[in-house]
Coordinates of C-alpha atoms and ligand atoms in Angstrom, one line a residue:
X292 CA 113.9 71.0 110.9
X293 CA 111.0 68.3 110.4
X294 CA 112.5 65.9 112.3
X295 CA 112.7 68.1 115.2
X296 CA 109.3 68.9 115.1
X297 CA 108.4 65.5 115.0
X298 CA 110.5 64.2 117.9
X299 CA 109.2 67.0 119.6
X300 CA 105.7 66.2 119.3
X301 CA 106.7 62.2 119.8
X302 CA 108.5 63.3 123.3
X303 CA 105.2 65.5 123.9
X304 CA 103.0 62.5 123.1
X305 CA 104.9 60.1 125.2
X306 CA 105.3 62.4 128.2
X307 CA 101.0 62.8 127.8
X308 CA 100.6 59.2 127.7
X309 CA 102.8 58.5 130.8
X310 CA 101.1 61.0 132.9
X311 CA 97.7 59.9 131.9
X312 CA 98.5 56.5 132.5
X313 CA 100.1 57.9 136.5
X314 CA 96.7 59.6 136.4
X315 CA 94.1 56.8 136.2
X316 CA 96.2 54.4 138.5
X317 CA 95.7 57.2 140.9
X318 CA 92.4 57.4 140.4
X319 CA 91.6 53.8 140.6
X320 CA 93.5 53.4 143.7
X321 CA 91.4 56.8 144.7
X322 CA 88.4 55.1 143.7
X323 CA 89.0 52.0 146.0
X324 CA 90.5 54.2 148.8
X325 CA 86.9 56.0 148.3
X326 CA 84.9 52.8 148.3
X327 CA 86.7 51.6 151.2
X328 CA 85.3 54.8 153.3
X329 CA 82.0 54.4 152.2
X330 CA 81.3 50.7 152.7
X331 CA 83.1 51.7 156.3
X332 CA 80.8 54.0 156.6
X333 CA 77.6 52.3 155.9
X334 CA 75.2 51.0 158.4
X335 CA 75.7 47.6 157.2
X336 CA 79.2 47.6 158.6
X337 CA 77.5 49.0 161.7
X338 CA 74.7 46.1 161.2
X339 CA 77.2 42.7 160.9
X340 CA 76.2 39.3 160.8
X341 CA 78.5 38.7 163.8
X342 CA 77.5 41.5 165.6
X343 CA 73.4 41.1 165.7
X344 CA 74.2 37.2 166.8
X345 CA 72.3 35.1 168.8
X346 CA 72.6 31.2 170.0
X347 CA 68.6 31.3 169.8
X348 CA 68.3 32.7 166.1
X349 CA 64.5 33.3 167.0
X350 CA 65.6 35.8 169.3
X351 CA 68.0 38.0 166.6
X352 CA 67.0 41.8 166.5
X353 CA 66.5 42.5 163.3
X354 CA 65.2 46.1 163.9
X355 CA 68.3 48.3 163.1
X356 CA 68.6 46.1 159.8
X357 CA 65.1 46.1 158.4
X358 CA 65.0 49.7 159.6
X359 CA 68.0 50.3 157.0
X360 CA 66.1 48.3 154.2
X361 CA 68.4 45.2 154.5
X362 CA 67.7 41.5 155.2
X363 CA 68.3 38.4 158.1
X364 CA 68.4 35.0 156.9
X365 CA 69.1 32.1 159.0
X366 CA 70.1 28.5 157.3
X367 CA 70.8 25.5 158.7
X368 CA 72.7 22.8 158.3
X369 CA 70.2 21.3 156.1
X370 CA 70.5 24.2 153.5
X371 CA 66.8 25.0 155.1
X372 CA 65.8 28.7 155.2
X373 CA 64.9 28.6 159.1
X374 CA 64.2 32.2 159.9
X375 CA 64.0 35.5 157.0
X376 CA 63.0 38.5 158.0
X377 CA 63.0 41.8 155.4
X378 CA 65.0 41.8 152.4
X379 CA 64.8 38.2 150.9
X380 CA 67.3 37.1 148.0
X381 CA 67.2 33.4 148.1
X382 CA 63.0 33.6 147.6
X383 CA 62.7 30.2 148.9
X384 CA 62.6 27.9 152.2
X385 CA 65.0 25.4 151.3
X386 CA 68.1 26.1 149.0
X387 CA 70.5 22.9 147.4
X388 CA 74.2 22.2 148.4
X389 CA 75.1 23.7 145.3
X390 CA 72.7 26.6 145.3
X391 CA 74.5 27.4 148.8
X392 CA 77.6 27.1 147.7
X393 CA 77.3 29.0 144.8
X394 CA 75.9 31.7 146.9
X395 CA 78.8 31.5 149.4
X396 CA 81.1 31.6 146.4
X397 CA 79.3 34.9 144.5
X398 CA 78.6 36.8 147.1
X399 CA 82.0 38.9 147.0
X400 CA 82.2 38.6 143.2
X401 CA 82.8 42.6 141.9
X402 CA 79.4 43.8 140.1
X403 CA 76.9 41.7 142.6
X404 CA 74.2 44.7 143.6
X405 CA 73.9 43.3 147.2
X406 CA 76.4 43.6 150.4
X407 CA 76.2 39.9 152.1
X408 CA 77.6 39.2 155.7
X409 CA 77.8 35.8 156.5
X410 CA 78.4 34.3 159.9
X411 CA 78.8 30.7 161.1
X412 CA 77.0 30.0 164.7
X413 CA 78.6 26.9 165.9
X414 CA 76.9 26.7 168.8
X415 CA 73.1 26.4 166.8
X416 CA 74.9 25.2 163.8
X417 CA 73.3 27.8 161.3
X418 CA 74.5 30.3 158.8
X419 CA 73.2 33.8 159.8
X420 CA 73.2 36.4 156.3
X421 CA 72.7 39.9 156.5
X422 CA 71.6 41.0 153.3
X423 CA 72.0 45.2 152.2
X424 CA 71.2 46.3 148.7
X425 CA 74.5 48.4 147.3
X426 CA 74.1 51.9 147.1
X427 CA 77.5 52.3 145.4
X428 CA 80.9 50.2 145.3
X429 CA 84.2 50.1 143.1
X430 CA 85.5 46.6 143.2
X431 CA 89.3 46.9 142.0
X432 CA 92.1 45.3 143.3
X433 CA 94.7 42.7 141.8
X434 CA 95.4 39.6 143.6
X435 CA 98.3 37.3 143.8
X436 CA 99.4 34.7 146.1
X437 CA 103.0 33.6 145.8
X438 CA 102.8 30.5 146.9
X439 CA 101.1 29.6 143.4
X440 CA 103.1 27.8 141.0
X441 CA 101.6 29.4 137.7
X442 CA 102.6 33.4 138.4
X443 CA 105.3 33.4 135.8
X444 CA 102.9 32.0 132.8
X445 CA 100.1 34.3 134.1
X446 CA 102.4 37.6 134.5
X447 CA 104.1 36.1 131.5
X448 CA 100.7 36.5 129.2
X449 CA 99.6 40.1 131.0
X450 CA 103.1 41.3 130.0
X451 CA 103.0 40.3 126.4
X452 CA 99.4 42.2 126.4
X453 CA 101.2 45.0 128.1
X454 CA 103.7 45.3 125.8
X455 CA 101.7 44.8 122.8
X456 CA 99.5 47.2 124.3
X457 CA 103.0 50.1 124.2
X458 CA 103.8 49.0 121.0
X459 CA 100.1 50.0 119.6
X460 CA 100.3 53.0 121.6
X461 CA 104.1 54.1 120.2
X462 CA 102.8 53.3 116.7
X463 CA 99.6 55.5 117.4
X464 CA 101.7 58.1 119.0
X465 CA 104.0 58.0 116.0
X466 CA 101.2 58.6 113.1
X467 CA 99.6 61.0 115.3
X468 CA 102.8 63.2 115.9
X469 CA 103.6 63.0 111.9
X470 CA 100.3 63.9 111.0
X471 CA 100.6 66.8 113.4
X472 CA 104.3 68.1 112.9
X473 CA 103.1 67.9 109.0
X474 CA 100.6 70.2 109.5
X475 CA 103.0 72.6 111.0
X476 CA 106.0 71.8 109.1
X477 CA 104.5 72.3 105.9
X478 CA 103.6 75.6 106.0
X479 CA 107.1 76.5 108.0
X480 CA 108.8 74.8 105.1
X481 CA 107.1 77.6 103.0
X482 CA 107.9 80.2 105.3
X483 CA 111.8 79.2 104.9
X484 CA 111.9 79.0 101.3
X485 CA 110.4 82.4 101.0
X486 CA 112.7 84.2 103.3
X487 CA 115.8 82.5 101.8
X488 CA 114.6 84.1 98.4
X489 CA 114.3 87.1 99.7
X490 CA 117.2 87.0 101.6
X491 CA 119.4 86.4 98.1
X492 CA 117.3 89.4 96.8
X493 CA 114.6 88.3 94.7
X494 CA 112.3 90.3 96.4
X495 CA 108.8 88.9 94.3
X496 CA 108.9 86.3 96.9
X497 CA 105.5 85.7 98.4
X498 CA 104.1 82.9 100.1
X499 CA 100.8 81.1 99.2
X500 CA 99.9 78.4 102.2
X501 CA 96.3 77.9 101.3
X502 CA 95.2 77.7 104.4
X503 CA 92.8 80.2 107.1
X504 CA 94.5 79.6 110.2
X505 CA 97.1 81.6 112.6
X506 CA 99.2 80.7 109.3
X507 CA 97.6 83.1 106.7
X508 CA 98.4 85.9 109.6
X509 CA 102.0 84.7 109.0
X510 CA 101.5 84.6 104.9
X511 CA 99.7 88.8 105.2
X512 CA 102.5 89.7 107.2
X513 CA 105.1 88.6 105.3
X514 CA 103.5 88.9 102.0
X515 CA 103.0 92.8 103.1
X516 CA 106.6 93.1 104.0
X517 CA 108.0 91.5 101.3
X518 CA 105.9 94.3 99.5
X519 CA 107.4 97.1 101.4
X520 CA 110.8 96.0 101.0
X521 CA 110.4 95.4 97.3
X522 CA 108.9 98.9 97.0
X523 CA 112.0 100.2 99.2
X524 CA 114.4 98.8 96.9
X525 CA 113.1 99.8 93.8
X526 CA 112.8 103.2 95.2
X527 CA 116.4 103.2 96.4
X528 CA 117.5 101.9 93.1
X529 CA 115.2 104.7 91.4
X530 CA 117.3 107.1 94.1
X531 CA 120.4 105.8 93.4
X532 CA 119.8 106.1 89.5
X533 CA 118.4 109.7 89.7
X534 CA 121.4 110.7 92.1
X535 CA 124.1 109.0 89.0
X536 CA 121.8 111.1 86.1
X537 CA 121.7 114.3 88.3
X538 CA 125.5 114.2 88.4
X539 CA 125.9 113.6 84.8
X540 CA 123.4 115.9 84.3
X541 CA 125.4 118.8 85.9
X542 CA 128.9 117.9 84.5
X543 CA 127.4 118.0 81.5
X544 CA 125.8 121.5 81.5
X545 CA 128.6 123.0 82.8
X546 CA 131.3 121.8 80.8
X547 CA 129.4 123.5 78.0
X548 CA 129.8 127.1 79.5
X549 CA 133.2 126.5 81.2
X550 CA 134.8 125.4 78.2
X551 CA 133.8 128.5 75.8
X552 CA 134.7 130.6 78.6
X553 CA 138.1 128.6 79.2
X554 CA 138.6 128.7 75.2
X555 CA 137.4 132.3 74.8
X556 CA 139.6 133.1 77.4
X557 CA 142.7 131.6 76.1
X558 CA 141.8 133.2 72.6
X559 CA 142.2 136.4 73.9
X560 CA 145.3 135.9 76.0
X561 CA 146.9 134.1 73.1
X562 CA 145.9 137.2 70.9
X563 CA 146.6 140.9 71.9
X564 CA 146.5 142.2 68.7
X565 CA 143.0 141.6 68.5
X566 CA 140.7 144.8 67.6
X567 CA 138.5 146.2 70.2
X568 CA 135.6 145.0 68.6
X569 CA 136.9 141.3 68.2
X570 CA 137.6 141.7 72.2
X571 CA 134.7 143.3 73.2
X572 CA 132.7 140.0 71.2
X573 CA 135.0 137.7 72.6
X574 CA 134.7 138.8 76.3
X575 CA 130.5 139.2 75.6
X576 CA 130.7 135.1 75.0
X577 CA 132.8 134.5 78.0
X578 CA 130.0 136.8 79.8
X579 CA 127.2 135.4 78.7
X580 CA 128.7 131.6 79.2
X581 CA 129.7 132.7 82.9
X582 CA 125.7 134.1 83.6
X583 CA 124.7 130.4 82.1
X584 CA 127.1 128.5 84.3
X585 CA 125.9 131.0 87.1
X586 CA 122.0 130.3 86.6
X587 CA 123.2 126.9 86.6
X588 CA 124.8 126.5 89.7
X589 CA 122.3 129.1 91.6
X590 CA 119.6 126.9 90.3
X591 CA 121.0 124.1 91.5
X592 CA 121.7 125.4 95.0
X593 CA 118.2 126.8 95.2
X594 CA 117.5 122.6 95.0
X595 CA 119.6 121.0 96.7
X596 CA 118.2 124.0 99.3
X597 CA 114.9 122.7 99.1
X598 CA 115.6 119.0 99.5
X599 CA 117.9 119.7 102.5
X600 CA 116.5 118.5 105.8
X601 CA 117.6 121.8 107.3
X602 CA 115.2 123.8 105.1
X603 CA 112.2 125.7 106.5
X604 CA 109.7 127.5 105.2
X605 CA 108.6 130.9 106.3
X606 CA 104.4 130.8 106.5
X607 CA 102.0 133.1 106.9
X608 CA 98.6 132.7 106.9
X609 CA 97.1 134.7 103.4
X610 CA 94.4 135.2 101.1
X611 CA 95.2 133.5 98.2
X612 CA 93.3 134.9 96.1
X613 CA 94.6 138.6 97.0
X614 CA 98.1 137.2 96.4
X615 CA 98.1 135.4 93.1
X616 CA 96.1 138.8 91.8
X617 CA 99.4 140.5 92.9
X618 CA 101.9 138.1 91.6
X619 CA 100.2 138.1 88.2
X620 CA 100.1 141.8 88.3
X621 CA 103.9 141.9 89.2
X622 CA 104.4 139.8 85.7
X623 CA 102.2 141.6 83.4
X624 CA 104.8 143.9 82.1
X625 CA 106.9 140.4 81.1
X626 CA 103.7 139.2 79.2
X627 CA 103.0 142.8 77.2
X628 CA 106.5 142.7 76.5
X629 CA 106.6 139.5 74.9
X630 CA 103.6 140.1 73.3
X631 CA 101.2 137.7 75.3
X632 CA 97.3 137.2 75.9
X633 CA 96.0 136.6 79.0
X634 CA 93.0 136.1 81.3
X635 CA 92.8 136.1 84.3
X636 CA 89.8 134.3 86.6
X637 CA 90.4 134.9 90.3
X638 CA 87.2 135.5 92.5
X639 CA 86.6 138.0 94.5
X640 CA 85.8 135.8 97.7
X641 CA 88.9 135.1 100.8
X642 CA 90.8 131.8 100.3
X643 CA 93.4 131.6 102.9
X644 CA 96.2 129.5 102.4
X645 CA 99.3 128.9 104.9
X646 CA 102.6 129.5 102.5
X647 CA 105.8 131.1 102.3
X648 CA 105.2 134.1 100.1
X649 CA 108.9 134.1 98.7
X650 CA 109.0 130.7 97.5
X651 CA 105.3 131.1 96.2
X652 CA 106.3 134.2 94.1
X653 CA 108.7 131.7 92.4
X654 CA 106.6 129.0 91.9
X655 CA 104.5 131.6 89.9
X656 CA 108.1 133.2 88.3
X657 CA 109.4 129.8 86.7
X658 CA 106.2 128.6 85.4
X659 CA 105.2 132.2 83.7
X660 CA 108.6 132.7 82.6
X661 CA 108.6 129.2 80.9
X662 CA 105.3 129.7 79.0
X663 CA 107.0 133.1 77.8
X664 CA 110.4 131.4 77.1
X665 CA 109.1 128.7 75.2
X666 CA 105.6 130.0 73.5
X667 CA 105.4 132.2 70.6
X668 CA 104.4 135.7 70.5
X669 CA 100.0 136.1 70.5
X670 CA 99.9 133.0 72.9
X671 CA 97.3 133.0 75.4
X672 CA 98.2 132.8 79.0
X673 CA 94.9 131.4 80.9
X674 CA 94.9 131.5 85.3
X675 CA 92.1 130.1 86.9
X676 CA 91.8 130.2 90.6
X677 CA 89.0 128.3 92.3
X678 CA 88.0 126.2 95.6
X679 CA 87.1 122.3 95.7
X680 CA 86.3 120.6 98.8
X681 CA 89.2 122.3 101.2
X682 CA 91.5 123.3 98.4
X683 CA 92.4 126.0 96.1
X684 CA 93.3 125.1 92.9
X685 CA 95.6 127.1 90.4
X686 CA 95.3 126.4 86.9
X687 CA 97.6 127.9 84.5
X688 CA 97.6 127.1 81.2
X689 CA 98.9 128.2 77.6
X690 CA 97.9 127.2 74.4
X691 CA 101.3 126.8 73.1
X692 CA 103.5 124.4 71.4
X693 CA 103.1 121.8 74.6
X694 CA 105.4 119.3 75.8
X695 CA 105.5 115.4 74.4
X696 CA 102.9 113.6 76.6
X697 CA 105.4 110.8 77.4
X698 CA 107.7 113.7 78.8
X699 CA 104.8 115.1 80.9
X700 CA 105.4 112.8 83.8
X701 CA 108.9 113.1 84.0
X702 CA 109.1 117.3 83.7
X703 CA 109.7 117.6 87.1
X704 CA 112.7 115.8 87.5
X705 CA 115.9 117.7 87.4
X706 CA 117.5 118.5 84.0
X707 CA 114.5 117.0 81.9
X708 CA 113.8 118.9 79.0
X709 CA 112.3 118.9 76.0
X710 CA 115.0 118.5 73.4
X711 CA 118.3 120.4 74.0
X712 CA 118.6 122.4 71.3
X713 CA 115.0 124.1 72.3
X714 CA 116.9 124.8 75.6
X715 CA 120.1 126.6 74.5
X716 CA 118.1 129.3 72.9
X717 CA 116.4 130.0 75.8
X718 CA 118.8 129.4 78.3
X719 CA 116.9 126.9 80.9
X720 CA 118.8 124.8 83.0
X721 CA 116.0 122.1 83.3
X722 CA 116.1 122.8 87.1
X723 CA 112.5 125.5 87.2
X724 CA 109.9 122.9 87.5
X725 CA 112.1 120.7 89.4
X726 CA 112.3 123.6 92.1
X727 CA 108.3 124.3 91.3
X728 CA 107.6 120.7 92.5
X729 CA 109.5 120.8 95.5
X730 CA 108.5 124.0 96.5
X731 CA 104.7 122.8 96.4
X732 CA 105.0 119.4 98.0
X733 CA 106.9 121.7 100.8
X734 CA 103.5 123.3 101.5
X735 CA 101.7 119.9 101.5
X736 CA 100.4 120.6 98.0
X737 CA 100.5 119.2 94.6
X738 CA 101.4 120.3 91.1
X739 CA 100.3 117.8 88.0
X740 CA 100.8 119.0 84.2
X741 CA 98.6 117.7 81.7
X742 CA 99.9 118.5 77.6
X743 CA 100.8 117.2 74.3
X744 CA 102.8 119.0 71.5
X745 CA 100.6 121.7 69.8
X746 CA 98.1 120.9 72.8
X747 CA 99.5 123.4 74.9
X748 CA 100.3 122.9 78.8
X749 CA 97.9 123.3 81.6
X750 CA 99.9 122.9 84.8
X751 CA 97.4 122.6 88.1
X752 CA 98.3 123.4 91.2
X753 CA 96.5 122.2 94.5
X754 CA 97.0 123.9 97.9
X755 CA 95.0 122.7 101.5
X756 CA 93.0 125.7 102.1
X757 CA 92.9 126.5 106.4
X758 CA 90.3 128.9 108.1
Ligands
ADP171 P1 114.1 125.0 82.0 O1 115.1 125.6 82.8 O2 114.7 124.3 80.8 O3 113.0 125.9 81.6 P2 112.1 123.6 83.4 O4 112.2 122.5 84.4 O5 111.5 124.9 83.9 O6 113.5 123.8 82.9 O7 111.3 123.1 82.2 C1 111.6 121.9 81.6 C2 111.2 121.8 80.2 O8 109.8 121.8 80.0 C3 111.7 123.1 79.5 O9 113.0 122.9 79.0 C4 110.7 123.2 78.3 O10 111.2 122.4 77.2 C5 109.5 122.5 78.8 N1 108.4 123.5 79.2 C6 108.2 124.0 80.5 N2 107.1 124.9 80.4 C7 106.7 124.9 79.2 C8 105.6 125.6 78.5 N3 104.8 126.4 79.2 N4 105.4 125.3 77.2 C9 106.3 124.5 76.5 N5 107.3 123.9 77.1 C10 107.5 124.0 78.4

C-alpha cells in the first residue's frame, strides 16, 4: 500500500518535471521566435547601416534615424569619429584600435542595451554605425560549429552538469513524494487497521488521526458508523437474548399448568372408584390449570398481536378526559369490591387524544387490575390526569407494597415479575405490562414507572395531545 502511493506520486512528480521542462524550452524558443518579430519589426531594421549609405558620408540622411531617436557615426580608417549625428555612444572624436575593436566585438554580445548596424564603405574607406537604443530583446540561442575540435569535452562537461542536475532533481522528487505519500499514507494506514478490527468484530474500534483536514471527515464518519453498528449489534444481541428468555419463559409457564392437568387427568382415569367429591376437586384443578394455561396463551397472542407488522390500530379522535372518567367508572365496582380507596383528579376541560379506544380500555384494565391483584385491602388508588406542553399525562399510582427499584426498569419486558411465588396466588402471567407498553408506544406515547418496595408504584403515562 505505501509503496504504491509513493511510486505514484514519484511517476506524478517525474511526469510534472518532464512537462515543465517541454514547457520552458517552448517558451524560450517562443521567446526568441518573439524577439525575432519585433527586432524585424523595428524601424531600425527599416533604418540599416547599408541601406542609408552614401560614398560622400557628408551627404547621409540621417532624418528617418534621428527621427526614431537613434544615432549615425562615421569612422575612418584612422579610428577617427569623422561625422555623428544624434545618438552618440562612443562620446569622443577619435577612438583606439582596441577601443574599436572591442566595440566591433560587443556590439552583438546578449544584454548590450543598444542595436548597432555596422557597414563597411569601401569605396570612402569608413565604417558607417547606426546606433538604436533597445526597447526590448531576448538573446537565446546555442551555438556550435562542428568543425571545432573541442565539442566532445565541452558537451562532455554540460552533460555531466545535466545529469548531475537529474540526479538532484530525482533525489528532490524522491523526498518530496515520501514526505507527501506519508502524509496520506499515514492516516490511510489508520483507516485500515480500524476497519480490519471491525471487520473481525471488535466493534470499539475508532480512529484518532489528529489531524483537521478532509481526513477528520473520514475519522466522524467512520467513528459515527462504527457507533451505529456497535449499537446495532448490541441491540441484536439484546433481541436475540430476549427472543431465547421469551421462549424459556413460555415453556416454563406452561409446563406448570399442563402437567397438573396431564397428572390430574390421569389420576382420574386411573381411578374410577373415586367419590364424587374427590372428582369434582380433581376436575376443579384440571379447570382452573386449563384457564391459567389459557390466560397464558391469550396473553401471549394479544403480544405477539401487538408486535406484528400487520397490526393496526383503530383511532378516533376523543376527549380524553371524558374517556378515562368513563373507564375508571367502568372499574369502580372491582375497586369497592376489593375494598380500595380512590381519587380521582380529571379536569373538566377537552383534551383530545387520537387512540384506539379498545386497546386503551386495556391499558387502563391490566394496570388497575394489577394494583388490586397485588395491593392489600384499604390501599389507595390515586389518577391524575393533566396537560403539559402538547401532552396529557396519566398518573396512576397506589401506595402499596411497590416493586424492587432495580426491577422497575425491566417491568415491562415479558414474563418479568416480581418473585414467583407472589404470582401464582394471583394468577399473572407477567405478560400485562408488557402488552401496556406496547400498546402505548403504538399510539406514539410513553409509559415510565417509578417505585420501590413499601413505596408504592406510580406508573405515568404520556400521550401527544392533537386539536
Ligand atoms: P402479571 O401478569 O404478573 O401481573 P404484569 O406484567 O402485569 O404481569 O406485572 C408484572 C409484575 O409487576 C407483577 O407480577 C407484579 O409482581 C408487579 N406489579 C405490577 N403492578 C403492580 C402494583 N400496582 N403493585 C405491586 N406490584 C405490581
Amino acid at each position: 500500500m505505501n509503496g504504491k502511493i509513493k511510486n505514484r506520486f514519484i511517476i506524478n512528480y517525474f511526469i510534472m518535471f518532464i512537462i515543465s521542462i517541454v514547457i520552458t524550452i517552448l517558451a524560450l524558443v517562443l521567446m526568441s521566435f518573439t524577439s525575432d518579430i519585433i527586432y524585424k519589426n523595428l524601424t531600425q531594421n527599416l533604418c540599416t547601416a547599408e541601406s542609408i549609405m552614401n560614398d560622400d558620408y557628408q551627404n547621409i540622411n540621417t532624418a528617418k534615424v534621428l527621427e526614431k531617436g537613434g544615432g549615425v557615426q562615421v569612422i575612418d580608417r584612422d579610428y577617427k569619429v569623422v561625422f555623428s549625428a544624434g545618438l552618440d555612444n562612443f562620446g569622443k572624436a577619435r577612438l583606439t584600435a582596441g577601443e574599436f575593436t572591442d566595440f566591433l566585438v560587443n556590439s552583438n554580445h546578449p544584454g548590450i542595451t543598444y542595436d548597432y548596424d555596422i557597414a563597411y564603405n569601401s569605396k570612402g574607406q569608413f565604417w558607417l554605425i547606426v546606433t538604436f537604443p533597445t526597447s526590448i530583446r531576448i538573446d537565446f540561442g546555442i551555438a556550435h560549429n562542428p568543425e571545432s575540435l573541442e565539442t566532445k569535452g565541452a558537451a562532455g562537461v554540460l552533460i555531466a552538469i545535466l545529469l548531475f542536475y537529474f540526479l538532484m532533481l530525482g533525489v528532490t522528487t524522491v523526498i518530496y513524494s515520501l514526505l507527501t505519500s506519508f502524509s496520506f499514507v499515514n492516516p490511510l494506514k489508520k483507516l485500515i487497521e480500524s476497519t480490519k478490527r471491525l471487520k473481525e468484530g471488535d466493534y470499539s474500534a475508532r480512529l484518532n488521526l489528529n489531524l483537521k483536514n478532509e481526513f477528520k471527515e473520514i475519522q466522524e464518519t467512520f467513528n459515527s458508523m462504527a457507533e451505529e453498528i456497535e449499537r446495532e449489534i448490541s441491540l441484536r444481541k439484546q433481541a436475540e437474548e430476549d427472543r431465547k428468555r421469551l421462549v424459556l419463559d413460555i415453556s416454563h409457564d406452561l409446563k406448570n399448568p399442563l402437567a397438573s392437568i396431564m397428572g390430574y387427568a390421569e389420576l382420574c382415569r386411573e381411578n374410577p372408584h373415586f367419590t364424587q367429591d374427590e372428582y369434582r376437586e380433581y376436575i376443579r384443578v384440571i379447570y382452573d390449570n386449563s384457564i391459567r394455561a389459557n390466560t397464558l396463551i391469550s396473553d401471549l397472542f394479544n403480544l405477539s398481536r401487538l408486535e406484528s407488522s400487520e397490526f393496526a390500530l383503530n383511532k378516533s379522535r376523543v376527549d380524553l378526559c371524558e374517556y378515562v372518567r368513563a373507564e375508571m367508572g367502568n372499574m369502580l365496582p372491582i375497586l369497592d369490591q376489593a375494598g380500595f380507596r380512590y381519587d380521582f383528579d380529571i379536569p373538566e376541560d377537552e383534551m383530545f387524544v387520537i387512540i384506539d379506544q379498545n386497546q386503551m380500555a386495556r391499558v387502563f384494565q391490566n394496570l388497575l387490575q394489577n394494583t388490586v391483584n397485588y395491593n392489600p385491602e384499604g390501599t389507595l388508588l390515586t389518577l391524575i390526569l393533566k396537560k403539559e406542553d402538547s401532552e396529557a399525562i396519566i398518573i396512576l399510582k397506589d401506595n402499596g407494597i411497590g416493586i424492587p427499584a432495580d426491577l422497575a426498569k425491566d417491568i415491562f419486558k415479558a414474563f418479568v415479575r416480581v418473585d414467583g411465588a407472589r404470582n401464582s396466588k394471583t394468577g399473572g402471567t407477567g405478560l400485562g405490562l408488557a402488552i401496556v407498553d406496547k400498546i402505548i408506544k403504538a399510539h406514539d406515547g410513553s409509559i415510565s414507572l417509578v417505585t420501590d418496595e413499601d413505596c408504592g408504584c406510580e406508573f405515568t403515562i404520556r400521550l401527544p395531545i392533537v386539536k
